[in-house]
CSV table of C-alpha atoms and ligand atoms in Angstrom, one decimal:
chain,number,residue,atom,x,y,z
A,1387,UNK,CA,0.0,0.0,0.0
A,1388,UNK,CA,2.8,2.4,0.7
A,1389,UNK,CA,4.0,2.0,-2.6
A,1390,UNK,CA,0.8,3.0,-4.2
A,1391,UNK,CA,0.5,6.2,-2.1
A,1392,UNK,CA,4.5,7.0,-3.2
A,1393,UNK,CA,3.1,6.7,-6.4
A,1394,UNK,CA,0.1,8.7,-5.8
A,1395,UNK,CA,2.2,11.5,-3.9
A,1396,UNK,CA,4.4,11.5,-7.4
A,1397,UNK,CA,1.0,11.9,-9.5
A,1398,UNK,CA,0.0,14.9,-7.0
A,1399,UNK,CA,3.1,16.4,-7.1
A,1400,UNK,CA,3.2,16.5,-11.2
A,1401,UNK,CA,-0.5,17.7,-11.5
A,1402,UNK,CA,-1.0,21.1,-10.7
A,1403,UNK,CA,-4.7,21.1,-10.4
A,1404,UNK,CA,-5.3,18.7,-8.5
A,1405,UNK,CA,-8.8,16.7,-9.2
A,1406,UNK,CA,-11.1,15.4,-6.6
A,1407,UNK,CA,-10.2,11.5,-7.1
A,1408,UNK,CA,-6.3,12.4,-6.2
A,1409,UNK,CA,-7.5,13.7,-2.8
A,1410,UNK,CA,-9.4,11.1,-2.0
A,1411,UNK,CA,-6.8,8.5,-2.5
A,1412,UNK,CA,-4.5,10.7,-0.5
A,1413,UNK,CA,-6.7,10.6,2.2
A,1414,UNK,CA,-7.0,7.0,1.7
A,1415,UNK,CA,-3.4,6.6,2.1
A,1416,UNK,CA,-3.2,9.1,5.1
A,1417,UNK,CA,-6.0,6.7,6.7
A,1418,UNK,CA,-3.9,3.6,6.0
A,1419,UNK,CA,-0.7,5.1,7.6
A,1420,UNK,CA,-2.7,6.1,10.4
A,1421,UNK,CA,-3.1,2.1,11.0
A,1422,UNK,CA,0.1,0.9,9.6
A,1423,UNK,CA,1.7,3.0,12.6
A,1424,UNK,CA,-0.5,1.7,14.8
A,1425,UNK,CA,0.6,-2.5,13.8
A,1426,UNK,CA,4.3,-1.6,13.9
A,1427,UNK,CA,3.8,-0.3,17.1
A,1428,UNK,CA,1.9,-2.6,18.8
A,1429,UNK,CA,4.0,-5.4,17.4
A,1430,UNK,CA,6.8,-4.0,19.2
A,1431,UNK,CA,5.0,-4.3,22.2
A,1432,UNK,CA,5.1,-7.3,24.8
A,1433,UNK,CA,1.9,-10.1,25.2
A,1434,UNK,CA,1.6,-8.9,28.8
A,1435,UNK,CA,-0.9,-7.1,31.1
A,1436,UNK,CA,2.0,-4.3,31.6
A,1437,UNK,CA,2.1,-4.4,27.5
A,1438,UNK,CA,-1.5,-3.8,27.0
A,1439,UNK,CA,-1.6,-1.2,29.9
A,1440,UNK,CA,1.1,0.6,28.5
A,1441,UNK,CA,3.1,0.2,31.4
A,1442,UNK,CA,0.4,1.1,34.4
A,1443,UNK,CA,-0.6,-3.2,34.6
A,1444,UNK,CA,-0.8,-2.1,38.5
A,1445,UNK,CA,-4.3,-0.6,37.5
A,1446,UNK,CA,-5.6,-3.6,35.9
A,1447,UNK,CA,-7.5,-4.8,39.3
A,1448,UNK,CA,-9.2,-1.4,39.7
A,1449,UNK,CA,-10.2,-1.4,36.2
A,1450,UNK,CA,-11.9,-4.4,36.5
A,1451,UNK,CA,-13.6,-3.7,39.7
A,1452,UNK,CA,-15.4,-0.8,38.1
A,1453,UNK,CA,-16.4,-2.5,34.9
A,1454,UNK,CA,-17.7,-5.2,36.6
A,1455,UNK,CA,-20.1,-2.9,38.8
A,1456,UNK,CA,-20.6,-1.1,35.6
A,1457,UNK,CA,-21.5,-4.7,33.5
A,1458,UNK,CA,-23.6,-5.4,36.9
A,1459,UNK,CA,-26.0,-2.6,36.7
A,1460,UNK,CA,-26.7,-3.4,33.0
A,1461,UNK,CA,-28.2,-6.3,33.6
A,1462,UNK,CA,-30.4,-4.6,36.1
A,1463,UNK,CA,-31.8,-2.1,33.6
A,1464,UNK,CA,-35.3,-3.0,32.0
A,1465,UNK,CA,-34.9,-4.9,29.4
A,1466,UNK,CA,-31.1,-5.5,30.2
A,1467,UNK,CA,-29.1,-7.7,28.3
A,1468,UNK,CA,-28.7,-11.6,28.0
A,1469,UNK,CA,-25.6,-13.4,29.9
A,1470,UNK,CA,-24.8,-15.7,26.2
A,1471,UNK,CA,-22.4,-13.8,24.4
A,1472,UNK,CA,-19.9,-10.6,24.3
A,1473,UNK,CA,-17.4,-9.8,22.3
A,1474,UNK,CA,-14.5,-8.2,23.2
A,1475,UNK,CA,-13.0,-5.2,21.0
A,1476,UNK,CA,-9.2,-4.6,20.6
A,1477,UNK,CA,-9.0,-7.6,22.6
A,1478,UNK,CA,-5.3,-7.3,23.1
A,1479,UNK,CA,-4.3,-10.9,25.1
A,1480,UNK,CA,-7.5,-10.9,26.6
A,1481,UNK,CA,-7.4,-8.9,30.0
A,1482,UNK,CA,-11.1,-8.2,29.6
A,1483,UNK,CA,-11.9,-11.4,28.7
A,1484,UNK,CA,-10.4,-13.7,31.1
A,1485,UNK,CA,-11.3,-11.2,34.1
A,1486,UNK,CA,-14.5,-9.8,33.5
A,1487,UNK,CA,-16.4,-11.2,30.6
A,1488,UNK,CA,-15.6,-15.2,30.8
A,1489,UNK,CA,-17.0,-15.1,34.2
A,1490,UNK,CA,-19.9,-13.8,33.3
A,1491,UNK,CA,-21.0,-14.9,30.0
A,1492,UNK,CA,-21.3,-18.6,27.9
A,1493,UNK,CA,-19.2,-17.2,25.6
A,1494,UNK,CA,-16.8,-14.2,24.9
A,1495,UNK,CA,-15.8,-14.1,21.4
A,1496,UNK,CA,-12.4,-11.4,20.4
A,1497,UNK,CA,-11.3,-9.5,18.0
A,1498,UNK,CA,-7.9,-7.8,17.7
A,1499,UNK,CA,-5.8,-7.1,15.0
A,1500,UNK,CA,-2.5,-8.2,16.2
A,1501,UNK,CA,-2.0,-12.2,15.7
A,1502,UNK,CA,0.8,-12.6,18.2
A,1503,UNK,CA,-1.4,-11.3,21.1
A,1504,UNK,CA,-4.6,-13.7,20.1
A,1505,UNK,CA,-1.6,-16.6,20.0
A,1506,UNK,CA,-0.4,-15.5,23.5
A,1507,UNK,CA,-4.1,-15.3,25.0
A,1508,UNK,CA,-4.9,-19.0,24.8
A,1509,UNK,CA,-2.1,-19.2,27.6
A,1510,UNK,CA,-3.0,-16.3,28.8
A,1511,UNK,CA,-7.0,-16.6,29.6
A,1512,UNK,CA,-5.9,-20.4,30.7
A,1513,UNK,CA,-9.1,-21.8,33.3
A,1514,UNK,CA,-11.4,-20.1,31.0
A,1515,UNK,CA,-10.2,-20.9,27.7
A,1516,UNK,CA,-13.6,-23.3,27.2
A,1517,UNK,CA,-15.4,-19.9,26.8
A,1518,UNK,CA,-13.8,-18.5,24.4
A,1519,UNK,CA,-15.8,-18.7,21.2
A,1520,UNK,CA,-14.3,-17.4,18.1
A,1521,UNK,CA,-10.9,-15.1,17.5
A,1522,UNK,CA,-10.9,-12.6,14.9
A,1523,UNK,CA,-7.4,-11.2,13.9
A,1524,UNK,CA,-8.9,-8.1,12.0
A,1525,UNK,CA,-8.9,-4.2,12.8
A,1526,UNK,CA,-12.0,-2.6,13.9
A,1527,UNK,CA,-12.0,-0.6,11.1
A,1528,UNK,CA,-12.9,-3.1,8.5
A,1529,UNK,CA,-14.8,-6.0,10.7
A,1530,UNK,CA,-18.4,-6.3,10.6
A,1531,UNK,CA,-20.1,-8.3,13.2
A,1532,UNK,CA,-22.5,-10.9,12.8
A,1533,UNK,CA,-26.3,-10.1,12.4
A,1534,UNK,CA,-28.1,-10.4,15.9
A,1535,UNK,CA,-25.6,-11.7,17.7
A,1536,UNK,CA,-24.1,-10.5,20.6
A,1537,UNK,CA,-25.6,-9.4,24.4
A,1538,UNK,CA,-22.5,-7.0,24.9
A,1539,UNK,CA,-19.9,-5.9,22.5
A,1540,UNK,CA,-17.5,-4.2,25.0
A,1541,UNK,CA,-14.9,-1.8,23.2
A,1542,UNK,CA,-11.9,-0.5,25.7
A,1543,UNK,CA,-8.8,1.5,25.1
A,1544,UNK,CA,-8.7,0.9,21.5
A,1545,UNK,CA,-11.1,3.3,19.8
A,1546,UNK,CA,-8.7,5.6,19.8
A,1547,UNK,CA,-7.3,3.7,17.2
A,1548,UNK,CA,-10.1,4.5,14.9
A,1549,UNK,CA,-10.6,7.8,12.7
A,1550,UNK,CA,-13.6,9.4,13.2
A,1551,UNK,CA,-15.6,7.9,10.0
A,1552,UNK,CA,-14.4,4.2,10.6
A,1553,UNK,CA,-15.8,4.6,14.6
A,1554,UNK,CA,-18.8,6.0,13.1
A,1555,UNK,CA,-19.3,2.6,10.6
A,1556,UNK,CA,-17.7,0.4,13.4
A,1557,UNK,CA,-20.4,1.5,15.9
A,1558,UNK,CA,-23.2,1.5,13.2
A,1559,UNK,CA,-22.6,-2.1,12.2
A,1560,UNK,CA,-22.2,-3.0,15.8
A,1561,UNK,CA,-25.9,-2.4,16.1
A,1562,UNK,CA,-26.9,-4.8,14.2
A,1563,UNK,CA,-24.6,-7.1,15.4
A,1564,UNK,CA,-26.5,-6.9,18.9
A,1565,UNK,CA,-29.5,-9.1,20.3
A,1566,UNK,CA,-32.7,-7.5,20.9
A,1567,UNK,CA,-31.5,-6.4,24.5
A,1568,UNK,CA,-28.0,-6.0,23.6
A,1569,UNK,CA,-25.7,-3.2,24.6
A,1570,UNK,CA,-22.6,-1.7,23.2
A,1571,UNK,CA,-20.1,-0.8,26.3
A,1572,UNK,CA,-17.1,1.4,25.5
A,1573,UNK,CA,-14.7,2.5,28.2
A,1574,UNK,CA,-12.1,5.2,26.9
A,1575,UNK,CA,-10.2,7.8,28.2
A,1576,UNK,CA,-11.4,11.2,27.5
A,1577,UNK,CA,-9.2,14.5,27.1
A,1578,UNK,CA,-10.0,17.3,30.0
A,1579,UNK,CA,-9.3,19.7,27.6
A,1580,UNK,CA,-11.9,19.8,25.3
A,1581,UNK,CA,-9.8,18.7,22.3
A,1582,UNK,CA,-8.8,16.0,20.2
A,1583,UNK,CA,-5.0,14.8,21.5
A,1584,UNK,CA,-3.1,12.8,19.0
A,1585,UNK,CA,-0.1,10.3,20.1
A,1586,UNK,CA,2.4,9.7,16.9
A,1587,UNK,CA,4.2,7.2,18.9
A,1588,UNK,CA,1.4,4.5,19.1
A,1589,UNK,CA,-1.0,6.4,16.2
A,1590,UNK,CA,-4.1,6.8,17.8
A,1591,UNK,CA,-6.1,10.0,19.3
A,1592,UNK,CA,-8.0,10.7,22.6
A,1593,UNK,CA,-11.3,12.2,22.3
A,1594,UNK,CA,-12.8,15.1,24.1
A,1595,UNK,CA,-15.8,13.8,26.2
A,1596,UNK,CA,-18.3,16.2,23.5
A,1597,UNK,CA,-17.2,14.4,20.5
A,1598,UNK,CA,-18.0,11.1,21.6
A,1599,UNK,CA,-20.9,12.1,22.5
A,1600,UNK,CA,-21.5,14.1,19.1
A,1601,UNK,CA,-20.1,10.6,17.3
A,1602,UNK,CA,-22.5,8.5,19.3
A,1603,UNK,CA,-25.3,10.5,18.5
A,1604,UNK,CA,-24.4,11.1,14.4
A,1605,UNK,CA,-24.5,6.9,14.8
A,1606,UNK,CA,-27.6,7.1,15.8
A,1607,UNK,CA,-27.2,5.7,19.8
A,1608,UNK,CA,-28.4,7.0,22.9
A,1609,UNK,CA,-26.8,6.5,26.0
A,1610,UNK,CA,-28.2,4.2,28.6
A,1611,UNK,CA,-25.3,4.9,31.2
A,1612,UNK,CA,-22.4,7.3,31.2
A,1613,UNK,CA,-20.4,6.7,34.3
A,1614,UNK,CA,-16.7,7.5,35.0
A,1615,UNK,CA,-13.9,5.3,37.1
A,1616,UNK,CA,-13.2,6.3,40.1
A,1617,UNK,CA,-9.6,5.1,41.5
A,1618,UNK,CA,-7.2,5.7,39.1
A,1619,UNK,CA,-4.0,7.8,39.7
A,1620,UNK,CA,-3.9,11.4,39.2
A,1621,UNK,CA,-2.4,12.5,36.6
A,1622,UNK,CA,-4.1,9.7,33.7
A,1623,UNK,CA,-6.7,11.0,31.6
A,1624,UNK,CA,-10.1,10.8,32.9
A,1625,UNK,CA,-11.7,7.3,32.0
A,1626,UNK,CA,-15.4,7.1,30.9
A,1627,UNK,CA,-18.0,3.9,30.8
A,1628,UNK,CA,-21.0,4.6,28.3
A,1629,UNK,CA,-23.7,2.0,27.9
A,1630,UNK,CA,-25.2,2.4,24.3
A,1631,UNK,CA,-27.4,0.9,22.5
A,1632,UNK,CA,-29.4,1.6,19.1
A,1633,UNK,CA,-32.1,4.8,18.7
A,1634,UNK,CA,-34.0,2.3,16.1
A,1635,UNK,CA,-36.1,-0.8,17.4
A,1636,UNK,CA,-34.2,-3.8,16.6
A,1637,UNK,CA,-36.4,-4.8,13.8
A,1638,UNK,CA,-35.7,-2.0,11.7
A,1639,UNK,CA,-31.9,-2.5,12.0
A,1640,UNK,CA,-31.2,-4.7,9.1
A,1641,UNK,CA,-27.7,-5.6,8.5
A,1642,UNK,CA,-27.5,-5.8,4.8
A,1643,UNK,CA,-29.8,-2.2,4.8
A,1644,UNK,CA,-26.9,-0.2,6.7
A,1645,UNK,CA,-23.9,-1.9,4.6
A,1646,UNK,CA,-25.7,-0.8,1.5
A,1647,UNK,CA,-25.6,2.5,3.3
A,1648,UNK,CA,-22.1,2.6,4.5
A,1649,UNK,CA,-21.1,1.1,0.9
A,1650,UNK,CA,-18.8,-1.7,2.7
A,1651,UNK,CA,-21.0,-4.8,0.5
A,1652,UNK,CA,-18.3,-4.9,-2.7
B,1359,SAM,C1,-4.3,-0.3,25.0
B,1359,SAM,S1,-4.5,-2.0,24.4
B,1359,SAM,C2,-5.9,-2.5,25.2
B,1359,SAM,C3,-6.2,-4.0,25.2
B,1359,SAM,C4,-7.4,-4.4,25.9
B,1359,SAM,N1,-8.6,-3.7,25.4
B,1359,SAM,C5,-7.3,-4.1,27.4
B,1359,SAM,O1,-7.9,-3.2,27.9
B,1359,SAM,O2,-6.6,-4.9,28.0
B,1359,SAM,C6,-5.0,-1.6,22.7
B,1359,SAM,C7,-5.3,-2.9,21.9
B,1359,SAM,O3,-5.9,-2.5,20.7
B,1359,SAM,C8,-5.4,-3.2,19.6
B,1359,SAM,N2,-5.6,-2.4,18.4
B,1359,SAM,C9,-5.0,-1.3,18.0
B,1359,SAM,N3,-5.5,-0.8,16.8
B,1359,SAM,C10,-6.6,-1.6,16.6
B,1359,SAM,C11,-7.5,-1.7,15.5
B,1359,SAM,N4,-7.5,-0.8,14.5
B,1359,SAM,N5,-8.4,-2.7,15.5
B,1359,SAM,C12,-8.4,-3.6,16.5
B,1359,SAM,N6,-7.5,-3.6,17.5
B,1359,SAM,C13,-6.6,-2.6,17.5
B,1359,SAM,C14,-3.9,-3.3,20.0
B,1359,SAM,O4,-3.3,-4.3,19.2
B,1359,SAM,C15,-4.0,-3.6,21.4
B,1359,SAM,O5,-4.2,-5.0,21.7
């Protein structure tokens, strides 16, 4: 892919007007660099809790704590999800999984685009390995879930990862990939400063607390829960839970409808 935005770079540099289709492929290049950076980076990076936590592993035990409470009082809603199947998002080796989800649910299937930490979680996730369901080794931005399918699809420290437009199609098709009661769960650090922060090292951004908000909305969810973890150090970001789930009645969600929409079917 690199090579064919080197070549596209060359095009844009001997065209002096350029036309619309040039830009878009230089965006389309930008977008893949954006994500490129991102493997190279987290391939560098060891299959451990310390890995995955970028160092602060120590606050692994408090996360869990508060998602639990957090997954706890979802199933106390009205019409709260099912205990049959998540899926974990940016799965890394599986923290979330083997601590919080497996416990809870029949099944806990991942996805996460690095293959050497999905290799590492069988290990890893050990007693509850007989849970585990199915392991995708994709990026968010180009998996689409299955139709009806999940209770809770539980996304943490990894949208960040995702430009704005691929976490507005990424949390689109994960409504249909939800059950009737199902719930999308995303747990992400939020800036304090009302703006979008960028990190080159591992390519990814952190969102103001408004723009999710504004995203979630534009992809048509309402929030059920926004609550934020209490314990953490000073001096992290501030770390939110939001409880989603789809604006539509679950009949009128069709899968094949919104890819037709999104223009991901060819
Ligand atoms: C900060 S770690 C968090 C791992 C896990 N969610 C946890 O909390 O323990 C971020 C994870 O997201 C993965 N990741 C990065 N970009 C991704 C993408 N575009 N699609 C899917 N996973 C991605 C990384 O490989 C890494 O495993």
């Amino acid at each position: 892919m690199s090579e064919n935005c080197d070549k596209n770079l060359e095009t844009i540099q001997n065209q002096e007007n350029n036309d619309e289709k040039i830009n878009d492929n230089d965006q389309e290049c930008k977008s893949d660099e954006f994500y490129e950076h991102a493997k190279k980076y987290w391939a560098k990076i060891p299959a451990t809790v310390d890995g995955m936590l970028g160092g602060f592993g120590f606050i692994s035990d408090t996360d869990i704590k508060g998602s639990r409470l957090f997954l706890k009082s979802l199933f106390n809603l009205n019409n709260g999800p099912d205990r049959d199947r998540a899926l974990d998002c940016g799965a890394g080796i599986g923290r979330i999984t083997k601590h919080l989800l497996a416990p809870i649910f029949k099944k806990v299937d991942m996805v996460e685009q690095n293959p050497n930490f999905i290799k590492n979680s069988l290990n890893y996730i050990g007693k509850y390995e007989h849970k585990i369901g199915e392991k995708f080794v994709a990026g968010l931005q180009e998996f689409v879930p299955k139709d009806q399918y999940y209770d809770v699809i539980w996304c943490q420290w990894v949208l960040g990862h995702l430009k704005d437009e691929h976490l507005h199609q990424f949390l689109t098709l994960c409504q249909s990939g939800l059950k009737k009661n199902g719930v999308i769960v995303i747990k992400e650090n939020v800036t304090s400063s009302d703006q979008v922060e960028m990190d080159t090292e591992d390519s990814s951004v952190t969102r103001p607390h408004s723009l999710l908000v504004k995203i979630f909305e534009e992809s048509n969810l309402q929030i059920l829960k926004d609550v934020k973890q209490t314990n953490f150090p000073k001096g992290l970001y501030g770390v939110h839970m939001f409880a989603l789930k789809s604006k539509t009645v679950k009949s009128e969600v069709n899968l094949h409808e919104k890819l037709n929409q999104l223009n991901v079917n060819d």
